[in-house]
PDB file of C-alpha atoms in Angstrom:
ATOM      1  CA  UNK A   6      84.017  -2.977-127.319  1.00  0.00           C
ATOM      2  CA  UNK A   7      83.166  -6.205-125.567  1.00  0.00           C
ATOM      3  CA  UNK A   8      80.499  -7.393-125.928  1.00  0.00           C
ATOM      4  CA  UNK A   9      79.146  -7.644-121.907  1.00  0.00           C
ATOM      5  CA  UNK A  10      79.597  -3.546-122.708  1.00  0.00           C
ATOM      6  CA  UNK A  11      78.282  -3.793-125.976  1.00  0.00           C
ATOM      7  CA  UNK A  12      75.422  -5.362-124.498  1.00  0.00           C
ATOM      8  CA  UNK A  13      75.118  -2.871-121.613  1.00  0.00           C
ATOM      9  CA  UNK A  14      75.153   0.005-123.682  1.00  0.00           C
ATOM     10  CA  UNK A  15      72.107  -1.513-126.176  1.00  0.00           C
ATOM     11  CA  UNK A  16      70.109  -2.272-123.219  1.00  0.00           C
ATOM     12  CA  UNK A  17      70.476   1.418-121.444  1.00  0.00           C
ATOM     13  CA  UNK A  18      69.594   2.760-124.807  1.00  0.00           C
ATOM     14  CA  UNK A  19      66.720   0.894-125.764  1.00  0.00           C
ATOM     15  CA  UNK A  20      65.747   1.899-121.561  1.00  0.00           C
ATOM     16  CA  UNK A  21      66.055   5.727-122.580  1.00  0.00           C
ATOM     17  CA  UNK A  22      63.803   4.996-125.650  1.00  0.00           C
ATOM     18  CA  UNK A  23      61.404   3.750-123.454  1.00  0.00           C
ATOM     19  CA  UNK A  24      61.390   6.318-121.259  1.00  0.00           C
ATOM     20  CA  UNK A  25      61.790   8.713-123.860  1.00  0.00           C
ATOM     21  CA  UNK A  26      58.423   7.568-125.315  1.00  0.00           C
ATOM     22  CA  UNK A  27      56.555   7.433-121.831  1.00  0.00           C
ATOM     23  CA  UNK A  28      57.334  11.307-121.824  1.00  0.00           C
ATOM     24  CA  UNK A  29      56.609  12.063-125.101  1.00  0.00           C
ATOM     25  CA  UNK A  30      53.204  10.137-124.410  1.00  0.00           C
ATOM     26  CA  UNK A  31      52.595  11.451-121.616  1.00  0.00           C
ATOM     27  CA  UNK A  32      53.162  15.232-123.301  1.00  0.00           C
ATOM     28  CA  UNK A  33      50.454  14.501-126.011  1.00  0.00           C
ATOM     29  CA  UNK A  34      46.794  15.781-125.091  1.00  0.00           C
ATOM     30  CA  UNK A  35      43.948  16.064-127.528  1.00  0.00           C
ATOM     31  CA  UNK A  36      40.478  17.408-127.753  1.00  0.00           C
ATOM     32  CA  UNK A  37      37.272  18.193-129.947  1.00  0.00           C
ATOM     33  CA  UNK A  38      36.744  21.886-128.866  1.00  0.00           C
ATOM     34  CA  UNK A  39      38.546  24.877-127.324  1.00  0.00           C
ATOM     35  CA  UNK A  40      36.228  24.513-124.592  1.00  0.00           C
ATOM     36  CA  UNK A  41      36.969  20.178-123.771  1.00  0.00           C
ATOM     37  CA  UNK A  42      40.524  21.528-123.891  1.00  0.00           C
ATOM     38  CA  UNK A  43      40.111  24.695-121.744  1.00  0.00           C
ATOM     39  CA  UNK A  44      38.347  23.005-118.774  1.00  0.00           C
ATOM     40  CA  UNK A  45      40.410  19.843-118.790  1.00  0.00           C
ATOM     41  CA  UNK A  46      43.369  22.177-118.419  1.00  0.00           C
ATOM     42  CA  UNK A  47      41.318  24.043-116.272  1.00  0.00           C
ATOM     43  CA  UNK A  48      40.374  20.769-114.436  1.00  0.00           C
ATOM     44  CA  UNK A  49      44.126  19.569-113.980  1.00  0.00           C
ATOM     45  CA  UNK A  50      45.020  23.319-112.998  1.00  0.00           C
ATOM     46  CA  UNK A  51      42.510  23.179-109.819  1.00  0.00           C
ATOM     47  CA  UNK A  52      43.969  19.283-109.182  1.00  0.00           C
ATOM     48  CA  UNK A  53      47.890  20.390-109.249  1.00  0.00           C
ATOM     49  CA  UNK A  54      48.957  18.830-112.581  1.00  0.00           C
ATOM     50  CA  UNK A  55      50.757  21.794-113.558  1.00  0.00           C
ATOM     51  CA  UNK A  56      52.533  20.661-117.003  1.00  0.00           C
ATOM     52  CA  UNK A  57      49.147  18.334-117.746  1.00  0.00           C
ATOM     53  CA  UNK A  58      47.308  22.037-117.741  1.00  0.00           C
ATOM     54  CA  UNK A  59      49.916  23.606-119.555  1.00  0.00           C
ATOM     55  CA  UNK A  60      49.416  20.714-122.214  1.00  0.00           C
ATOM     56  CA  UNK A  61      45.606  21.176-122.142  1.00  0.00           C
ATOM     57  CA  UNK A  62      45.709  25.304-121.935  1.00  0.00           C
ATOM     58  CA  UNK A  63      48.320  25.400-125.191  1.00  0.00           C
ATOM     59  CA  UNK A  64      46.044  22.819-126.940  1.00  0.00           C
ATOM     60  CA  UNK A  65      43.348  25.252-126.791  1.00  0.00           C
ATOM     61  CA  UNK A  66      45.077  27.667-129.012  1.00  0.00           C
ATOM     62  CA  UNK A  67      45.721  24.926-131.851  1.00  0.00           C
ATOM     63  CA  UNK A  68      42.036  26.315-132.135  1.00  0.00           C
ATOM     64  CA  UNK A  69      42.957  29.339-133.075  1.00  0.00           C
ATOM     65  CA  UNK A  70      43.579  32.954-131.025  1.00  0.00           C
ATOM     66  CA  UNK A  71      39.848  34.418-132.058  1.00  0.00           C
ATOM     67  CA  UNK A  72      37.284  32.202-129.854  1.00  0.00           C
ATOM     68  CA  UNK A  73      35.237  32.638-126.744  1.00  0.00           C
ATOM     69  CA  UNK A  74      38.225  30.559-124.315  1.00  0.00           C
ATOM     70  CA  UNK A  75      41.093  31.978-125.533  1.00  0.00           C
ATOM     71  CA  UNK A  76      41.068  34.795-123.155  1.00  0.00           C
ATOM     72  CA  UNK A  77      40.966  32.397-120.507  1.00  0.00           C
ATOM     73  CA  UNK A  78      43.033  29.807-121.811  1.00  0.00           C
ATOM     74  CA  UNK A  79      45.779  32.732-121.975  1.00  0.00           C
ATOM     75  CA  UNK A  80      45.874  33.744-118.119  1.00  0.00           C
ATOM     76  CA  UNK A  81      45.534  29.932-116.906  1.00  0.00           C
ATOM     77  CA  UNK A  82      48.473  28.624-119.378  1.00  0.00           C
ATOM     78  CA  UNK A  83      50.609  31.848-117.391  1.00  0.00           C
ATOM     79  CA  UNK A  84      48.853  30.903-114.181  1.00  0.00           C
ATOM     80  CA  UNK A  85      50.366  26.729-115.156  1.00  0.00           C
ATOM     81  CA  UNK A  86      53.669  27.721-116.134  1.00  0.00           C
ATOM     82  CA  UNK A  87      53.918  30.018-112.204  1.00  0.00           C
ATOM     83  CA  UNK A  88      52.107  27.321-110.542  1.00  0.00           C
ATOM     84  CA  UNK A  89      55.028  24.279-112.761  1.00  0.00           C
ATOM     85  CA  UNK A  90      57.875  27.187-110.887  1.00  0.00           C
ATOM     86  CA  UNK A  91      58.329  28.465-114.622  1.00  0.00           C
ATOM     87  CA  UNK A  92      58.565  31.880-114.240  1.00  0.00           C
ATOM     88  CA  UNK A  93      60.505  32.709-116.917  1.00  0.00           C
ATOM     89  CA  UNK A  94      57.510  31.351-119.446  1.00  0.00           C
ATOM     90  CA  UNK A  95      54.981  32.498-116.246  1.00  0.00           C
ATOM     91  CA  UNK A  96      55.990  36.149-116.806  1.00  0.00           C
ATOM     92  CA  UNK A  97      55.733  36.115-120.747  1.00  0.00           C
ATOM     93  CA  UNK A  98      52.608  34.776-121.167  1.00  0.00           C
ATOM     94  CA  UNK A  99      51.162  37.515-118.420  1.00  0.00           C
ATOM     95  CA  UNK A 100      52.954  39.857-120.711  1.00  0.00           C
ATOM     96  CA  UNK A 101      51.214  38.291-123.874  1.00  0.00           C
ATOM     97  CA  UNK A 102      47.686  38.427-122.100  1.00  0.00           C
ATOM     98  CA  UNK A 103      48.226  42.082-120.910  1.00  0.00           C
ATOM     99  CA  UNK A 104      49.057  42.938-124.399  1.00  0.00           C
ATOM    100  CA  UNK A 105      46.591  40.684-126.180  1.00  0.00           C
ATOM    101  CA  UNK A 106      43.129  41.549-124.488  1.00  0.00           C
ATOM    102  CA  UNK A 107      43.818  45.304-123.006  1.00  0.00           C
ATOM    103  CA  UNK A 108      40.569  45.691-122.450  1.00  0.00           C
ATOM    104  CA  UNK A 109      39.532  42.696-120.002  1.00  0.00           C
ATOM    105  CA  UNK A 110      39.115  42.960-116.514  1.00  0.00           C
ATOM    106  CA  UNK A 111      41.738  40.596-115.745  1.00  0.00           C
ATOM    107  CA  UNK A 112      44.531  42.676-116.316  1.00  0.00           C
ATOM    108  CA  UNK A 113      45.404  44.250-113.043  1.00  0.00           C
ATOM    109  CA  UNK A 114      44.872  40.495-111.961  1.00  0.00           C
ATOM    110  CA  UNK A 115      47.290  39.959-115.072  1.00  0.00           C
ATOM    111  CA  UNK A 116      49.918  42.315-114.065  1.00  0.00           C
ATOM    112  CA  UNK A 117      50.400  40.921-110.677  1.00  0.00           C
ATOM    113  CA  UNK A 118      51.067  37.477-111.619  1.00  0.00           C
ATOM    114  CA  UNK A 119      53.876  39.202-113.951  1.00  0.00           C
ATOM    115  CA  UNK A 120      55.423  41.156-111.048  1.00  0.00           C
ATOM    116  CA  UNK A 121      55.456  38.004-109.176  1.00  0.00           C
ATOM    117  CA  UNK A 122      57.130  36.367-112.071  1.00  0.00           C
ATOM    118  CA  UNK A 123      60.089  38.229-112.219  1.00  0.00           C
ATOM    119  CA  UNK A 124      60.051  39.050-108.646  1.00  0.00           C
ATOM    120  CA  UNK A 125      60.450  35.282-107.979  1.00  0.00           C
ATOM    121  CA  UNK A 126      63.409  35.574-110.913  1.00  0.00           C
ATOM    122  CA  UNK A 127      65.160  37.830-109.384  1.00  0.00           C
ATOM    123  CA  UNK A 128      68.726  36.379-107.978  1.00  0.00           C
ATOM    124  CA  UNK A 129      70.776  36.670-105.346  1.00  0.00           C
ATOM    125  CA  UNK A 130      73.168  40.031-105.395  1.00  0.00           C
ATOM    126  CA  UNK A 131      75.925  39.041-106.590  1.00  0.00           C
ATOM    127  CA  UNK A 132      74.794  37.937-109.393  1.00  0.00           C
ATOM    128  CA  UNK A 133      73.488  39.813-112.545  1.00  0.00           C
ATOM    129  CA  UNK A 134      70.616  41.885-112.157  1.00  0.00           C
ATOM    130  CA  UNK A 135      68.566  41.960-115.308  1.00  0.00           C
ATOM    131  CA  UNK A 136      65.619  40.312-113.915  1.00  0.00           C
ATOM    132  CA  UNK A 137      65.553  42.243-111.000  1.00  0.00           C
ATOM    133  CA  UNK A 138      65.609  45.855-112.673  1.00  0.00           C
ATOM    134  CA  UNK A 139      62.823  44.329-115.050  1.00  0.00           C
ATOM    135  CA  UNK A 140      60.429  43.728-112.192  1.00  0.00           C
ATOM    136  CA  UNK A 141      61.078  46.492-110.748  1.00  0.00           C
ATOM    137  CA  UNK A 142      60.047  48.503-114.187  1.00  0.00           C
ATOM    138  CA  UNK A 143      56.522  46.037-114.057  1.00  0.00           C
ATOM    139  CA  UNK A 144      56.144  47.125-110.294  1.00  0.00           C
ATOM    140  CA  UNK A 145      56.355  51.062-111.483  1.00  0.00           C
ATOM    141  CA  UNK A 146      54.510  50.382-114.199  1.00  0.00           C
ATOM    142  CA  UNK A 147      51.746  48.897-112.102  1.00  0.00           C
ATOM    143  CA  UNK A 148      51.331  51.661-109.669  1.00  0.00           C
ATOM    144  CA  UNK A 149      51.012  53.976-111.854  1.00  0.00           C
ATOM    145  CA  UNK A 150      47.911  51.959-113.092  1.00  0.00           C
ATOM    146  CA  UNK A 151      46.928  50.963-110.081  1.00  0.00           C
ATOM    147  CA  UNK A 152      47.903  53.393-107.009  1.00  0.00           C
ATOM    148  CA  UNK A 153      45.536  52.261-104.876  1.00  0.00           C
ATOM    149  CA  UNK A 154      44.924  48.731-106.285  1.00  0.00           C
ATOM    150  CA  UNK A 155      44.366  45.142-104.277  1.00  0.00           C
ATOM    151  CA  UNK A 156      48.384  44.188-104.693  1.00  0.00           C
ATOM    152  CA  UNK A 157      49.638  47.783-104.320  1.00  0.00           C
ATOM    153  CA  UNK A 158      50.949  47.098-100.582  1.00  0.00           C
ATOM    154  CA  UNK A 159      52.734  44.403-101.628  1.00  0.00           C
ATOM    155  CA  UNK A 160      53.811  45.828-104.766  1.00  0.00           C
ATOM    156  CA  UNK A 161      55.310  48.616-102.649  1.00  0.00           C
ATOM    157  CA  UNK A 162      56.833  46.283-100.319  1.00  0.00           C
ATOM    158  CA  UNK A 163      58.381  44.346-103.115  1.00  0.00           C
ATOM    159  CA  UNK A 164      59.655  47.324-104.720  1.00  0.00           C
ATOM    160  CA  UNK A 165      61.799  48.492-102.041  1.00  0.00           C
ATOM    161  CA  UNK A 166      63.248  44.790-101.546  1.00  0.00           C
ATOM    162  CA  UNK A 167      64.449  45.186-105.261  1.00  0.00           C
ATOM    163  CA  UNK A 168      65.873  48.241-104.716  1.00  0.00           C
ATOM    164  CA  UNK A 169      67.690  47.322-101.546  1.00  0.00           C
ATOM    165  CA  UNK A 170      69.544  44.573-103.759  1.00  0.00           C
ATOM    166  CA  UNK A 171      70.353  46.728-106.409  1.00  0.00           C
ATOM    167  CA  UNK A 172      72.036  49.400-103.826  1.00  0.00           C
ATOM    168  CA  UNK A 173      73.583  46.289-101.635  1.00  0.00           C
ATOM    169  CA  UNK A 174      75.403  45.297-105.234  1.00  0.00           C
ATOM    170  CA  UNK A 175      76.599  49.088-106.566  1.00  0.00           C
ATOM    171  CA  UNK A 176      77.549  49.250-102.273  1.00  0.00           C
ATOM    172  CA  UNK A 177      79.738  45.776-102.825  1.00  0.00           C
ATOM    173  CA  UNK A 178      80.846  47.150-105.742  1.00  0.00           C
ATOM    174  CA  UNK A 179      82.357  50.236-104.320  1.00  0.00           C
ATOM    175  CA  UNK A 180      84.360  47.532-101.385  1.00  0.00           C
ATOM    176  CA  UNK A 181      85.606  45.627-104.342  1.00  0.00           C
ATOM    177  CA  UNK A 182      87.158  48.884-105.709  1.00  0.00           C
ATOM    178  CA  UNK A 183      88.426  49.635-102.187  1.00  0.00           C
ATOM    179  CA  UNK A 184      90.186  46.548-101.460  1.00  0.00           C
ATOM    180  CA  UNK A 185      91.421  46.861-105.080  1.00  0.00           C
ATOM    181  CA  UNK A 186      93.111  50.477-103.847  1.00  0.00           C
ATOM    182  CA  UNK A 187      91.095  51.767-106.991  1.00  0.00           C
ATOM    183  CA  UNK A 188      89.439  54.435-105.301  1.00  0.00           C
ATOM    184  CA  UNK A 189      88.527  56.935-107.376  1.00  0.00           C
ATOM    185  CA  UNK A 190      86.674  53.644-108.646  1.00  0.00           C
ATOM    186  CA  UNK A 191      85.158  53.161-104.914  1.00  0.00           C
ATOM    187  CA  UNK A 192      83.917  56.757-104.875  1.00  0.00           C
ATOM    188  CA  UNK A 193      81.728  56.883-108.379  1.00  0.00           C
ATOM    189  CA  UNK A 194      80.691  53.311-106.968  1.00  0.00           C
ATOM    190  CA  UNK A 195      79.749  54.511-103.664  1.00  0.00           C
ATOM    191  CA  UNK A 196      78.068  57.822-104.708  1.00  0.00           C
ATOM    192  CA  UNK A 197      75.740  55.912-107.250  1.00  0.00           C
ATOM    193  CA  UNK A 198      74.166  53.960-104.332  1.00  0.00           C
ATOM    194  CA  UNK A 199      72.818  57.655-102.871  1.00  0.00           C
ATOM    195  CA  UNK A 200      72.106  59.210-106.244  1.00  0.00           C
ATOM    196  CA  UNK A 201      70.165  55.911-107.454  1.00  0.00           C
ATOM    197  CA  UNK A 202      68.993  54.858-104.095  1.00  0.00           C
ATOM    198  CA  UNK A 203      68.569  57.089-101.583  1.00  0.00           C
ATOM    199  CA  UNK A 204      66.327  55.502 -99.337  1.00  0.00           C
ATOM    200  CA  UNK A 205      68.275  52.213 -99.047  1.00  0.00           C
ATOM    201  CA  UNK A 206      69.460  51.290 -95.942  1.00  0.00           C
ATOM    202  CA  UNK A 207      73.039  51.324 -97.364  1.00  0.00           C
ATOM    203  CA  UNK A 208      73.074  55.005 -98.300  1.00  0.00           C
ATOM    204  CA  UNK A 209      74.727  56.171 -95.111  1.00  0.00           C
ATOM    205  CA  UNK A 210      77.363  53.624 -95.203  1.00  0.00           C
ATOM    206  CA  UNK A 211      77.843  54.454 -99.296  1.00  0.00           C
ATOM    207  CA  UNK A 212      78.575  57.944 -98.681  1.00  0.00           C
ATOM    208  CA  UNK A 213      80.653  57.399 -95.610  1.00  0.00           C
ATOM    209  CA  UNK A 214      82.627  55.400 -98.326  1.00  0.00           C
ATOM    210  CA  UNK A 215      82.615  57.985-100.799  1.00  0.00           C
ATOM    211  CA  UNK A 216      84.818  60.108 -98.077  1.00  0.00           C
ATOM    212  CA  UNK A 217      87.053  57.772 -97.266  1.00  0.00           C
ATOM    213  CA  UNK A 218      87.548  56.741-100.653  1.00  0.00           C
ATOM    214  CA  UNK A 219      88.289  60.480-101.813  1.00  0.00           C
ATOM    215  CA  UNK A 220      90.101  61.229 -98.647  1.00  0.00           C
ATOM    216  CA  UNK A 221      92.661  58.163 -99.468  1.00  0.00           C
ATOM    217  CA  UNK A 222      92.709  58.894-103.226  1.00  0.00           C
ATOM    218  CA  UNK A 223      93.545  62.924-102.050  1.00  0.00           C
ATOM    219  CA  UNK A 224      96.549  61.399 -99.831  1.00  0.00           C
ATOM    220  CA  UNK A 225      97.747  59.037-103.237  1.00  0.00           C
ATOM    221  CA  UNK A 226      97.357  61.568-105.754  1.00  0.00           C
ATOM    222  CA  UNK A 227     100.554  64.079-106.710  1.00  0.00           C
ATOM    223  CA  UNK A 228     100.833  66.865-105.029  1.00  0.00           C
ATOM    224  CA  UNK A 229      99.105  69.501-107.610  1.00  0.00           C
ATOM    225  CA  UNK A 230      95.966  67.794-107.604  1.00  0.00           C
ATOM    226  CA  UNK A 231      95.818  66.803-103.882  1.00  0.00           C
ATOM    227  CA  UNK A 232      94.332  70.348-102.234  1.00  0.00           C
ATOM    228  CA  UNK A 233      91.546  69.750-105.501  1.00  0.00           C
ATOM    229  CA  UNK A 234      90.560  66.471-104.340  1.00  0.00           C
ATOM    230  CA  UNK A 235      91.036  66.863 -99.916  1.00  0.00           C
ATOM    231  CA  UNK A 236      88.205  69.736-101.245  1.00  0.00           C
ATOM    232  CA  UNK A 237      85.944  67.540-103.059  1.00  0.00           C
ATOM    233  CA  UNK A 238      85.737  65.009 -99.269  1.00  0.00           C
ATOM    234  CA  UNK A 239      85.402  67.595 -97.406  1.00  0.00           C
ATOM    235  CA  UNK A 240      82.181  68.538-100.082  1.00  0.00           C
ATOM    236  CA  UNK A 241      81.247  64.762 -99.290  1.00  0.00           C
ATOM    237  CA  UNK A 242      81.512  65.204 -95.727  1.00  0.00           C
ATOM    238  CA  UNK A 243      79.337  68.041 -95.827  1.00  0.00           C
ATOM    239  CA  UNK A 244      77.218  66.534 -98.089  1.00  0.00           C
ATOM    240  CA  UNK A 245      76.561  63.742 -95.417  1.00  0.00           C
ATOM    241  CA  UNK A 246      75.906  65.810 -92.055  1.00  0.00           C
ATOM    242  CA  UNK A 247      73.477  67.456 -94.317  1.00  0.00           C
ATOM    243  CA  UNK A 248      71.787  64.195 -94.952  1.00  0.00           C
ATOM    244  CA  UNK A 249      72.345  62.007 -92.367  1.00  0.00           C
ATOM    245  CA  UNK A 250      72.884  64.325 -88.788  1.00  0.00           C
ATOM    246  CA  UNK A 251      71.072  61.332 -87.218  1.00  0.00           C
ATOM    247  CA  UNK A 252      73.615  58.397 -88.359  1.00  0.00           C
ATOM    248  CA  UNK A 253      75.025  56.293 -86.473  1.00  0.00           C
ATOM    249  CA  UNK A 254      78.322  56.475 -88.654  1.00  0.00           C
ATOM    250  CA  UNK A 255      78.702  60.476 -88.323  1.00  0.00           C
ATOM    251  CA  UNK A 256      81.550  59.953 -85.723  1.00  0.00           C
ATOM    252  CA  UNK A 257      83.178  58.111 -88.203  1.00  0.00           C
ATOM    253  CA  UNK A 258      82.513  60.711 -90.425  1.00  0.00           C
ATOM    254  CA  UNK A 259      84.055  63.184 -88.287  1.00  0.00           C
ATOM    255  CA  UNK A 260      87.217  61.110 -88.268  1.00  0.00           C
ATOM    256  CA  UNK A 261      87.998  60.815 -92.084  1.00  0.00           C
ATOM    257  CA  UNK A 262      86.795  64.450 -92.458  1.00  0.00           C
ATOM    258  CA  UNK A 263      89.511  65.299 -89.698  1.00  0.00           C
ATOM    259  CA  UNK A 264      92.417  63.571 -92.144  1.00  0.00           C
ATOM    260  CA  UNK A 265      91.119  65.111 -95.201  1.00  0.00           C
ATOM    261  CA  UNK A 266      90.966  68.386 -93.351  1.00  0.00           C
ATOM    262  CA  UNK A 267      94.517  68.493 -92.342  1.00  0.00           C
ATOM    263  CA  UNK A 268      95.405  66.979 -95.997  1.00  0.00           C
ATOM    264  CA  UNK A 269      93.932  70.297 -97.176  1.00  0.00           C
ATOM    265  CA  UNK A 270      95.308  72.674 -94.988  1.00  0.00           C
ATOM    266  CA  UNK A 271      98.828  71.222 -95.768  1.00  0.00           C
ATOM    267  CA  UNK A 272      98.566  70.908-100.174  1.00  0.00           C
ATOM    268  CA  UNK A 273      97.138  74.476 -99.835  1.00  0.00           C
ATOM    269  CA  UNK A 274     100.212  75.481 -97.670  1.00  0.00           C
ATOM    270  CA  UNK A 275     102.827  73.774-100.102  1.00  0.00           C
ATOM    271  CA  UNK A 276     100.729  75.167-103.247  1.00  0.00           C
ATOM    272  CA  UNK A 277     101.146  78.530-101.377  1.00  0.00           C
ATOM    273  CA  UNK A 278     105.126  78.190-100.093  1.00  0.00           C
TER     274      UNK A 278
END
């Protein structure tokens, strides 16, 4: 390495060490009592200094978890993580509060904080929906325990929004199978939308998708299986008009039904001849 390059590398390493040392020093907090640590954390939290508040609230537990400031520190630690948009940690700390302080009057507040944390973690529908399902589980649990709670209306809105996201993911899976001409898999994916999310805006689209997929699957089947598979499509049409008689998609469903009926009649005639 050339001398100039070596000097430059050493300068960068030194700068990094100085920055690391500065950050480490900023992260260290100290207090003589849990009350002092909690009050410092609360002061920083109320001034919007979330990271500093987290350090102080965590330091409260250096004095143990059985003193009188532990429950307040636990709840505010969760809030401070939430304030800092560290939603996974916030959700975890809310859960810790809920499990450790079961008789605390702030249980509902903690449950709402946990719901909000996991709601914020829910990604766009194209991605893995593990956190979405977790948020839905927490919302349902909250609504069972606090059906008339102060956050019930918003919890219901969140639940509908998250369920719609899952429904769209399932619906798009059906669309993908159709594009790949995997018609049986497409039909199953579409039907899962209706079975798992019957009130979603995608429900009638999905049932129409299932009807199309089943009809196309029957058309591409061996002659010996066509009659049964067209019959399955006709059953899906009956289900569609029974569940969604006012859907704007009824006309499209009728067109597919006509194709399925003609296919069924032809397949039955061949079998009889």
